[in-house]
Short mmCIF file of C-alpha atoms and ligand atoms in Angstrom, two decimals:
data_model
loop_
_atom_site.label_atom_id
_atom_site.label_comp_id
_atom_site.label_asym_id
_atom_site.label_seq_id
_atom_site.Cartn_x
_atom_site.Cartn_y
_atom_site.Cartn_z
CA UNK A 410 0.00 0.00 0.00
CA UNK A 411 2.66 2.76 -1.46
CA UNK A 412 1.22 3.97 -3.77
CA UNK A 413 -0.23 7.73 -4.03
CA UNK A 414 -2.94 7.42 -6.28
CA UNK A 415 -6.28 7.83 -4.48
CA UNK A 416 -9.10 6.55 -5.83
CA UNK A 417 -11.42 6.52 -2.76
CA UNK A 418 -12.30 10.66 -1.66
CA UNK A 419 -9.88 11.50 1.77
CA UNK A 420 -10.81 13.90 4.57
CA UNK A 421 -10.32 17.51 4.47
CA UNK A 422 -8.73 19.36 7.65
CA UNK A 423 -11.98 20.25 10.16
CA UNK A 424 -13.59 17.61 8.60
CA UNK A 425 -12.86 14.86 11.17
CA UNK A 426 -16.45 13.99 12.30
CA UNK A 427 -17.77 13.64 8.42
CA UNK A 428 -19.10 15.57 5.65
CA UNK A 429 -23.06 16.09 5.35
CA UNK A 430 -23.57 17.68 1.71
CA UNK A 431 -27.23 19.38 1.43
CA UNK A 432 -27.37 19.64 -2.56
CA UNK A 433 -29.48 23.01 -2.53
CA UNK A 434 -29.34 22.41 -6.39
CA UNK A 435 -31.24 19.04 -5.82
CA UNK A 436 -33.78 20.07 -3.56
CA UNK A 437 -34.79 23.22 -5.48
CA UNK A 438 -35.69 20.38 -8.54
CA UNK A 439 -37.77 18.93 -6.12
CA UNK A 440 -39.78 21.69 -4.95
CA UNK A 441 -40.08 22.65 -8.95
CA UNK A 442 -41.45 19.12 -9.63
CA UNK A 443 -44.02 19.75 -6.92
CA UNK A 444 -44.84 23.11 -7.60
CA UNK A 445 -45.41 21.54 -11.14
CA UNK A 446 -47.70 19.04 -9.65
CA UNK A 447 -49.64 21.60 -8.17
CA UNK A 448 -50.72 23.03 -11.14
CA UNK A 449 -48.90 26.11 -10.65
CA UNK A 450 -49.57 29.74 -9.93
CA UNK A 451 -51.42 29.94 -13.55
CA UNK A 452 -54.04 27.06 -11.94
CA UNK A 453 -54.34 29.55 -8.97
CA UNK A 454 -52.18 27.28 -6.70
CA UNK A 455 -49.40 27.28 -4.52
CA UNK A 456 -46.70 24.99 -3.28
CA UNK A 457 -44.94 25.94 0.31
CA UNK A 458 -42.75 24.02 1.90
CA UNK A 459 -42.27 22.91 5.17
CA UNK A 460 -38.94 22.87 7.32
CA UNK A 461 -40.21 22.25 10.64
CA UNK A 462 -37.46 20.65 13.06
CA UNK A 463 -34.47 22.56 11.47
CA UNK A 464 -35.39 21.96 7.74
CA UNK A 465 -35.85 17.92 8.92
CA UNK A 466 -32.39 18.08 10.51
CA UNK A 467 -30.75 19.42 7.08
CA UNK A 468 -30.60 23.17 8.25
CA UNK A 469 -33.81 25.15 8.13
CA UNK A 470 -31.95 28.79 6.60
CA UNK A 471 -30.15 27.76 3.39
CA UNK A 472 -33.15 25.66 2.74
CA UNK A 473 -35.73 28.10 2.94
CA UNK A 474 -33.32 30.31 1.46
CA UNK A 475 -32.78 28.67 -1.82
CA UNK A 476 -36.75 27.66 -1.96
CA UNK A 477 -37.53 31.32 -1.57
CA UNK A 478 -35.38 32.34 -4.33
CA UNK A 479 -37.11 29.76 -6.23
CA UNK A 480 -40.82 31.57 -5.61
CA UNK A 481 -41.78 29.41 -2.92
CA UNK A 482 -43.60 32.18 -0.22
CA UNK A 483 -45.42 30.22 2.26
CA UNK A 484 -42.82 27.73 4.92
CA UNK A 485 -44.40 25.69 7.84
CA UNK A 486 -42.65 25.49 11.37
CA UNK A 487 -43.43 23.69 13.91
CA UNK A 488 -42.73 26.07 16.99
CA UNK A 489 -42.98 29.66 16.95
CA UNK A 490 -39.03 29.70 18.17
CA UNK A 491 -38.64 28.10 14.68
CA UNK A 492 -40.94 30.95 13.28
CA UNK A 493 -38.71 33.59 15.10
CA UNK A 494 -35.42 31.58 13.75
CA UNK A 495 -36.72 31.74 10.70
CA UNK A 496 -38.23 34.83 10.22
CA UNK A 497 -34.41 36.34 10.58
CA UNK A 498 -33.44 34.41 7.21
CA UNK A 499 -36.74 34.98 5.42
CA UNK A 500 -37.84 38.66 6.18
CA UNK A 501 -40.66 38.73 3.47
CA UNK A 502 -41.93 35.07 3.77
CA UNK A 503 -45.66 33.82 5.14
CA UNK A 504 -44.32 31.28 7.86
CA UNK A 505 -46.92 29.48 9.27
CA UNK A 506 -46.56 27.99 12.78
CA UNK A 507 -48.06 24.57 13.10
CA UNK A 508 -48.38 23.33 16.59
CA UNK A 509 -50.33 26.37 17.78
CA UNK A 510 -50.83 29.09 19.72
CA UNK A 511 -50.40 28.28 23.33
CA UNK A 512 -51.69 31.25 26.06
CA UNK A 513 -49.66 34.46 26.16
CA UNK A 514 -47.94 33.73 22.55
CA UNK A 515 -49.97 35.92 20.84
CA UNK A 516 -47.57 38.99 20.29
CA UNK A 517 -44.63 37.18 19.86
CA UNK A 518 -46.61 35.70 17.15
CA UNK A 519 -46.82 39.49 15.93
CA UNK A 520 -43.81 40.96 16.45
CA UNK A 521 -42.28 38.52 14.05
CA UNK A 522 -45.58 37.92 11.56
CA UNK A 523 -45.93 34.53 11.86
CA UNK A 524 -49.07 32.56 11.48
CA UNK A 525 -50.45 30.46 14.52
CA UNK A 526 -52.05 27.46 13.25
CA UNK A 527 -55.43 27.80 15.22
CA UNK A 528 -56.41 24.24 16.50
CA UNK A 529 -59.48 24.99 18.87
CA UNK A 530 -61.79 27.17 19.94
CA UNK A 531 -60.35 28.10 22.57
CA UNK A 532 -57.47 29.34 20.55
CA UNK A 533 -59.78 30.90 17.82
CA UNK A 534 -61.06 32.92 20.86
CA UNK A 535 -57.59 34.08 21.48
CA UNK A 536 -56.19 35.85 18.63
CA UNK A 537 -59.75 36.88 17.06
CA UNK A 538 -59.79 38.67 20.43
CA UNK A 539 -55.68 39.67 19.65
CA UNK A 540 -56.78 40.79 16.14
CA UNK A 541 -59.41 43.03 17.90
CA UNK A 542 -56.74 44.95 19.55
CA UNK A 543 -53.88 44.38 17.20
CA UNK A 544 -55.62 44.73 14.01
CA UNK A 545 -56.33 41.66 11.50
CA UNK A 546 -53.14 39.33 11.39
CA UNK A 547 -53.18 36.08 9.35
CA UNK A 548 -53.72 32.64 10.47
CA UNK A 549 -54.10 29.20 9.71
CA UNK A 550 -57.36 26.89 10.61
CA UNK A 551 -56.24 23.39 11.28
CA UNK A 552 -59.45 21.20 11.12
CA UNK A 553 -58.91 17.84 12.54
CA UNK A 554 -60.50 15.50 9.42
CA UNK A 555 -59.36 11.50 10.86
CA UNK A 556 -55.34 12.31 12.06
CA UNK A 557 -56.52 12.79 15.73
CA UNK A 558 -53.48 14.71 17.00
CA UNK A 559 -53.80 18.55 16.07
CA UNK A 560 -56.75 20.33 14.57
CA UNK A 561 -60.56 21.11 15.84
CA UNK A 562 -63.60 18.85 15.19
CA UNK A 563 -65.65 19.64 12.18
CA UNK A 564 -68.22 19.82 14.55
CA UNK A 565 -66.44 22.62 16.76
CA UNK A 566 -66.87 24.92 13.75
CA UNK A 567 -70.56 25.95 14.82
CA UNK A 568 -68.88 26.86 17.72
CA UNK A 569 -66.58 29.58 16.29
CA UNK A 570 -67.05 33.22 14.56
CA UNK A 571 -66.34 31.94 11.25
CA UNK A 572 -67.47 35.46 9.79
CA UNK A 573 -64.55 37.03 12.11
CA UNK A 574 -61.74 34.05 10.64
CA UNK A 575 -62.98 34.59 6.81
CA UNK A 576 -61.99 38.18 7.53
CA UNK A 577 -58.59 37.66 8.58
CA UNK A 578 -56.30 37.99 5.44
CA UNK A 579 -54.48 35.33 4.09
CA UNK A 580 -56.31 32.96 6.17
CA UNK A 581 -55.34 29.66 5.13
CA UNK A 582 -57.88 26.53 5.91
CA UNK A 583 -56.09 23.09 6.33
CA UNK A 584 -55.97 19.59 7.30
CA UNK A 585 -53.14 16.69 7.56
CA UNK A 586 -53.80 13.22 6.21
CA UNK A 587 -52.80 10.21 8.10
CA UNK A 588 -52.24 7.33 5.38
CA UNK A 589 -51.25 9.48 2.38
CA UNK A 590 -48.01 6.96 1.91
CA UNK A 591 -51.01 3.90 1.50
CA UNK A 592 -52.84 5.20 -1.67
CA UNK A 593 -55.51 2.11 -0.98
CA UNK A 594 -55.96 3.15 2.66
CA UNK A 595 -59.76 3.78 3.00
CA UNK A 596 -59.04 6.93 5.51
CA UNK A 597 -57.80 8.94 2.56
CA UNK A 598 -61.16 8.97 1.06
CA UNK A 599 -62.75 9.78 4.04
CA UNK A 600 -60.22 12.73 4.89
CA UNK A 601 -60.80 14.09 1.13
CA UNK A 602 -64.27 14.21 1.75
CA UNK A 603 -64.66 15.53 5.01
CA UNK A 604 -61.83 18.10 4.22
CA UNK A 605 -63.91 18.66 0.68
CA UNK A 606 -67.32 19.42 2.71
CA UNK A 607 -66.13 22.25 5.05
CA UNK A 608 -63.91 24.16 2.75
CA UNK A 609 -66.82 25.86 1.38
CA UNK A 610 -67.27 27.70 4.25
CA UNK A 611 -64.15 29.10 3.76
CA UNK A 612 -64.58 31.04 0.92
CA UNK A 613 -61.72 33.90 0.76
CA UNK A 614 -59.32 30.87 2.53
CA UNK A 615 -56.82 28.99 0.76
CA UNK A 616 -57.12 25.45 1.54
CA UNK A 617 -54.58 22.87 2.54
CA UNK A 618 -54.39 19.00 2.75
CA UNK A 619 -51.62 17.32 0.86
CA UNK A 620 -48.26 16.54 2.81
CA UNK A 621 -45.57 14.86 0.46
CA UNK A 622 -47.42 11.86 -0.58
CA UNK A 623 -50.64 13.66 -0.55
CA UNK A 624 -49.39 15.32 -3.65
CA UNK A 625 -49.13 12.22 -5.32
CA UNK A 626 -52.85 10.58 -4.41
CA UNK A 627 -54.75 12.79 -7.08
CA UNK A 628 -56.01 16.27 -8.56
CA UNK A 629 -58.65 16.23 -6.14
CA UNK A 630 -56.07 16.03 -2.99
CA UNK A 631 -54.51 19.12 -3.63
CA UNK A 632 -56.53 21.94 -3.14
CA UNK A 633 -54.93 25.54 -3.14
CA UNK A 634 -51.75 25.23 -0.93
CA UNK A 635 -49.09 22.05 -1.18
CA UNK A 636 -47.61 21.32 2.05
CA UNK A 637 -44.46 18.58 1.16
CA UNK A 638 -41.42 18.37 3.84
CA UNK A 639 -40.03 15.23 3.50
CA UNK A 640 -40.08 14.93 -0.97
CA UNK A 641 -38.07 17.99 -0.99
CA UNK A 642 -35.35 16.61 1.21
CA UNK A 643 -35.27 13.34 -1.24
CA UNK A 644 -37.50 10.94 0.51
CA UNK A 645 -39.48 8.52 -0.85
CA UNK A 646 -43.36 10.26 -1.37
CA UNK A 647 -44.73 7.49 -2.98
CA UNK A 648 -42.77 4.11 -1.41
CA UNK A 649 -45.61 1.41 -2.43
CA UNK A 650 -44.96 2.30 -6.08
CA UNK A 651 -41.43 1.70 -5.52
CA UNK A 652 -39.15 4.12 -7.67
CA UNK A 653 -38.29 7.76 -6.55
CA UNK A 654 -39.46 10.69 -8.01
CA UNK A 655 -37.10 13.00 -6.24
CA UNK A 656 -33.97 13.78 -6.61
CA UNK A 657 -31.79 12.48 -3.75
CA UNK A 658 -30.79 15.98 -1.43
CA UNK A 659 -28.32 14.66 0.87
CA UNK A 660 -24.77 12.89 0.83
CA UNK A 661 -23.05 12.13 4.44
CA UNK A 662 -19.30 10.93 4.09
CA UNK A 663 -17.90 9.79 7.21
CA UNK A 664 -13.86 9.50 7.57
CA UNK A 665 -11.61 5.96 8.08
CA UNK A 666 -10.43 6.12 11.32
CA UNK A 667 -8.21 2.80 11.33
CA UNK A 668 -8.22 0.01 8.96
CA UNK A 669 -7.00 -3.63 9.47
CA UNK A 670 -6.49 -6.88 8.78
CA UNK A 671 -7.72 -9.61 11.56
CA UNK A 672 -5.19 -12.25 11.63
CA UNK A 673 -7.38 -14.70 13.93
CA UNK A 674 -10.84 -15.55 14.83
CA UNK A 675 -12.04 -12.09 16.62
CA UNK A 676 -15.59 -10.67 17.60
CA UNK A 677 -16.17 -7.41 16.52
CA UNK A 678 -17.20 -4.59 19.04
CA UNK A 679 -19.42 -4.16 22.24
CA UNK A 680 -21.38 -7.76 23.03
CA UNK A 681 -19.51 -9.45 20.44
CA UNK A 682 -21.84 -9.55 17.91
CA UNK A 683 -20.25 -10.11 14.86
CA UNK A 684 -17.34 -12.44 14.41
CA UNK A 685 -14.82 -12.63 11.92
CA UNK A 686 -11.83 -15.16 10.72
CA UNK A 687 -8.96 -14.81 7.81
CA UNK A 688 -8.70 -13.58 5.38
CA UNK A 689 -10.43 -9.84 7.21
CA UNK A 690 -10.23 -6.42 7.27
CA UNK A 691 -12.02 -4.59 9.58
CA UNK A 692 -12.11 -0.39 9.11
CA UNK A 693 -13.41 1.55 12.17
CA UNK A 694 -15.14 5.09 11.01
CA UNK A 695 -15.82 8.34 13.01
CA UNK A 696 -20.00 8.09 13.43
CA UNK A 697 -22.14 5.95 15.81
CA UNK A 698 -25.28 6.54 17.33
CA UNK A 699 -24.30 10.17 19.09
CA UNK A 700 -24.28 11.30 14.77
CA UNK A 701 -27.75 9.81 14.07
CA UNK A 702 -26.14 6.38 13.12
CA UNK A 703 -28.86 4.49 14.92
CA UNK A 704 -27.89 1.86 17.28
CA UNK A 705 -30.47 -0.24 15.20
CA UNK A 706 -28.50 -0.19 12.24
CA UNK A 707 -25.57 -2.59 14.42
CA UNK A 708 -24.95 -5.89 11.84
CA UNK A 709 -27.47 -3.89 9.12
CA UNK A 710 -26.81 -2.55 6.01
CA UNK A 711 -23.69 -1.48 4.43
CA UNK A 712 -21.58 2.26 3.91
CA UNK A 713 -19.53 2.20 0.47
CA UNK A 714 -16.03 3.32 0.28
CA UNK A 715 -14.56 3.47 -3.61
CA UNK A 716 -17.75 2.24 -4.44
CA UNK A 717 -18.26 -0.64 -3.16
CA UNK A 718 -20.48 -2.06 -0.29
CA UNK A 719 -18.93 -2.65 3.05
CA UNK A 720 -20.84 -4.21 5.41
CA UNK A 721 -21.96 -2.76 9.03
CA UNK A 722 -20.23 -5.74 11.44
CA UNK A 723 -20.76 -5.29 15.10
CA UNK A 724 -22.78 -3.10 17.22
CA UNK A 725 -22.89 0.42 16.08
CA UNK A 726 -21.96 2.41 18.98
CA UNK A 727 -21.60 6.17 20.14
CA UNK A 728 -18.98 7.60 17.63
CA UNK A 729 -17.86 4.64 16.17
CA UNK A 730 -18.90 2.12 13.70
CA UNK A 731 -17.45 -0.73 12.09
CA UNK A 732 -17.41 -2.13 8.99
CA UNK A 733 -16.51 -5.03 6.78
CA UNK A 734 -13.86 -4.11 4.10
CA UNK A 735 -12.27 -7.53 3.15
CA UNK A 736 -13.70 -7.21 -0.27
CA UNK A 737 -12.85 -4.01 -1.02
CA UNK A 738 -9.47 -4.34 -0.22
CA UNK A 739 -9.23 -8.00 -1.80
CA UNK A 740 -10.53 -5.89 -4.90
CA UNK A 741 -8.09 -3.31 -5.02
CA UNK A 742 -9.40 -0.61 -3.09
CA UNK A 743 -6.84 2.01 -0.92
CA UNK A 744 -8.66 2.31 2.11
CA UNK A 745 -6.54 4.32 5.18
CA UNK A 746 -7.09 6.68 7.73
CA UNK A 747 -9.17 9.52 6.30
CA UNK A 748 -10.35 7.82 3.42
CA UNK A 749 -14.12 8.69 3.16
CA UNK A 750 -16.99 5.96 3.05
CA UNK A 751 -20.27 7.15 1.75
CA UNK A 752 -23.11 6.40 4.58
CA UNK A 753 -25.78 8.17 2.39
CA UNK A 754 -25.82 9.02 -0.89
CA UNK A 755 -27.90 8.84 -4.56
CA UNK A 756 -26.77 5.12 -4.26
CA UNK A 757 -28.02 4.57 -0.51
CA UNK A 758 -30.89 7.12 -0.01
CA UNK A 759 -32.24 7.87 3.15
CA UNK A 760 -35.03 5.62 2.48
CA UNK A 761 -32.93 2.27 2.23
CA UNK A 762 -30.79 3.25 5.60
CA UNK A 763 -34.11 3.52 7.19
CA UNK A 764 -35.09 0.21 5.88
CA UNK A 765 -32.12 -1.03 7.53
CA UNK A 766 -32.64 0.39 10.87
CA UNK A 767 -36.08 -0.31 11.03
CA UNK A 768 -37.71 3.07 10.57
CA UNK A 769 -38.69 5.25 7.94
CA UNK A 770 -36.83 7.93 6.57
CA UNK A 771 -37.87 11.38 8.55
CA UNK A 772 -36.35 10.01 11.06
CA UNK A 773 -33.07 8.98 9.94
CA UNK A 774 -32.93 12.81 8.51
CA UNK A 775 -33.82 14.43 11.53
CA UNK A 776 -31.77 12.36 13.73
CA UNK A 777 -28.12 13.52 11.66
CA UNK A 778 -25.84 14.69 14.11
CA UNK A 779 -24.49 18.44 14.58
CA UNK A 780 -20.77 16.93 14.79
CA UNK A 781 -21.12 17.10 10.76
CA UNK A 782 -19.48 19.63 8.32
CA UNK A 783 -22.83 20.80 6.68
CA UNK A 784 -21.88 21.93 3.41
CA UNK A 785 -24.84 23.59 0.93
CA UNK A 786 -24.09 23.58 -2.90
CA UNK A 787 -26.26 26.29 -4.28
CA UNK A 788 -26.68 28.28 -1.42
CA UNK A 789 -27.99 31.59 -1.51
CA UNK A 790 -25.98 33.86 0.47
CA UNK A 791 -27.79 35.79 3.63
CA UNK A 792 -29.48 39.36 3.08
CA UNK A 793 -27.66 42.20 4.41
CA UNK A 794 -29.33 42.62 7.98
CA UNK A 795 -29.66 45.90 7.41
CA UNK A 796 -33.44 45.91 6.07
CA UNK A 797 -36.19 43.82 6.71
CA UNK A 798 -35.13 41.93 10.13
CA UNK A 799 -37.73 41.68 12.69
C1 LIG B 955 -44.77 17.48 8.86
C2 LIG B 955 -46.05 17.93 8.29
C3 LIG B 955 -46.19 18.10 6.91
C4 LIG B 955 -45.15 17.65 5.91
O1 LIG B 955 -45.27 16.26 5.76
P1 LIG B 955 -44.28 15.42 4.81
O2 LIG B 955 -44.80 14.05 4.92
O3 LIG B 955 -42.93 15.60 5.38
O4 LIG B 955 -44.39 15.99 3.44
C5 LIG B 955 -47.36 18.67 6.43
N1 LIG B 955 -48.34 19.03 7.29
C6 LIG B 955 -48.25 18.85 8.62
C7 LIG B 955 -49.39 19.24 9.49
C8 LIG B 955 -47.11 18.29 9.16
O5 LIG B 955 -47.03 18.08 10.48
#
């Protein structure tokens, strides 16, 4: 092992703990595609986007960032800190707040213009009575149609000054769909319609149901306002019709730490797991469960260094992970300390890791660690804070 040549990509200085590359580029496609979908602003309608949880762990600014630039206007958040976070990158933006207004928020929901999702009565009560003081100040009506988390009854409509919410501006009416990623599921149907019969009484509102997959269960889904998170980071919207149409967003490279060969019969890590015997090689790389490398994914699943699949060995575990290079290196491969193996990428989307650790997607996204080097291609670089900040 002499030579110079490197075929495998090496570590950069600072970049110890691994690379996670956002490909702005990438997820701006996306967001086209399901603006597209949509129908577009000539068919009246709208696609936002929603990057709740720090832009689903992938970094909430130069997302929204780039999207804006794009057109997109209208970003969902899950907490009003987010909104406030948010509202610093995004000074012109509608940025809705979807878990709600709880008591006393109402002028922090003000001061920076965000939009409380209103999700019951009690609520409605709230800011009609802060827009009586305040002046009129948009909002969102979440409607509870068969999700049974977040929202108000149908039935609690009769119950609130619906005259008062039509004449808020930009009031948006919405609803979230629990089995969008099941096209069969009955419960779809039954959303759509139940969704379908109280819009009407929203007539100035735009209305919003579809979440990433909803996009993709028909015209008739879709209403006025999109509402995709996870398709615009890559995932999977449709998964029972197998292939993709996104464009994969994110690549995480994690550096070699130490590479071997295991000259007798050995376990490999905590509980001895995983055993090996001759001919082995055994390289040790800087993630483990601390980065979002879940625990779950111990003896699952492979990373690929020079392109070809290594296989996890052993128990994943808190900065560390193991892996099975014997083939590689038997085929030809340079592997050494700093060489970087690809954990995620266009090859091994954040769909089939998931598979591997027994979970879906989101949450292999929003678990990646902060020890990363985030890096954005096609970033959009910060306004001046001189205008505009809140
Ligand atoms: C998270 C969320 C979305 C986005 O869902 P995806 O499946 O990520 O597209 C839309 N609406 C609500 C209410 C949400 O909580």
């Amino acid at each position: 092992m002499t030579r110079r040549a490197e075929p495998a990509s090496a570590v950069q200085t600072g970049e110890a703990a691994g690379v996670l590359t956002v490909d702005l580029d990438a997820l701006a496609a996306n967001w086209r595609l399901l603006r597209d979908r949509m129908g577009g602003p000539e068919a009246g309608r709208a696609c936002a986007a929603v990057v709740k949880a720090d832009g689903y762990g992938l970094g909430a600014a130069p997302v929204a960032r780039r999207l804006a630039s794009e057109g997109c206007a209208t970003f969902f958040v899950a907490h009003a800190e987010e909104g406030e976070t948010l509202r610093r990158a995004l000074p012109e933006a509608e940025i809705i707040v979807l878990n709600g207004l709880l008591p006393g928020e109402a002028t922090l929901y003000s001061c920076h213009r965000l939009a409380p999702c209103l999700n019951d009565t009690g609520q409605v009560r709230a800011w009609l009575e802060h827009c009586a003081e305040a002046g009129p100040t948009p909002a969102a009506l979440h409607v509870d149609t068969g999700m049974t988390r977040l929202g108000l009854d149908p039935q609690d409509l009769d119950a609130v000054d619906l005259d008062a919410l039509n004449a808020l501006p930009g009031l948006v009416v919405m609803s979230h769909l629990a089995c969008a990623d099941e096209p069969d599921h009955p419960l779809n149907r039954r959303q759509q319609a139940a969704f379908a019969e109280i819009r009407p009484r929203f007539p100035a509102a735009r209305a919003s149901l579809a979440n990433s997959s909803g996009l993709f269960l028909g015209a008739d889904y879709r209403f006025d306002l999109g509402r995709p998170g996870y398709s615009l980071y890559g995932g999977n919207p449709t998964p029972s019709a197998g292939a993709n149409p996104m464009r994969p967003v994110v690549r995480l490279q994690v550096p070699v730490l130490q590479v071997r060969e295991i000259r007798g019969r050995r376990t490999v890590g905590y509980g001895a797991t995983a055993g090996t015997a001759p001919p082995a090689w055994i390289a040790t790389l800087a993630a483990g469960y601390a980065d979002g490398y879940l625990r779950a994914m111990s003896n699952r699943g492979a990373v690929f260094i020079d392109g070809r699949a290594c296989p996890v060995t052993g128990r994943v575990s808190m900065d560390l992970l193991t892996v099975d290079v014997t083939e590689a290196v038997q085929a030809g491969s340079e592997i050494r300390p700093g060489t970087l193996a690809d954990l995620i990428d266009a090859r091994h989307t954040i769909d089939d890791v998931a598979g591997h650790a027994g979970t879906i997607g989101y949450e292999i996204l929003t678990s990646l660690g902060s020890r990363y080097r985030r890096r954005y291609p096609g970033e959009i670089e910060a306004a001046r804070p001189a205008q505009g900040s809140a």
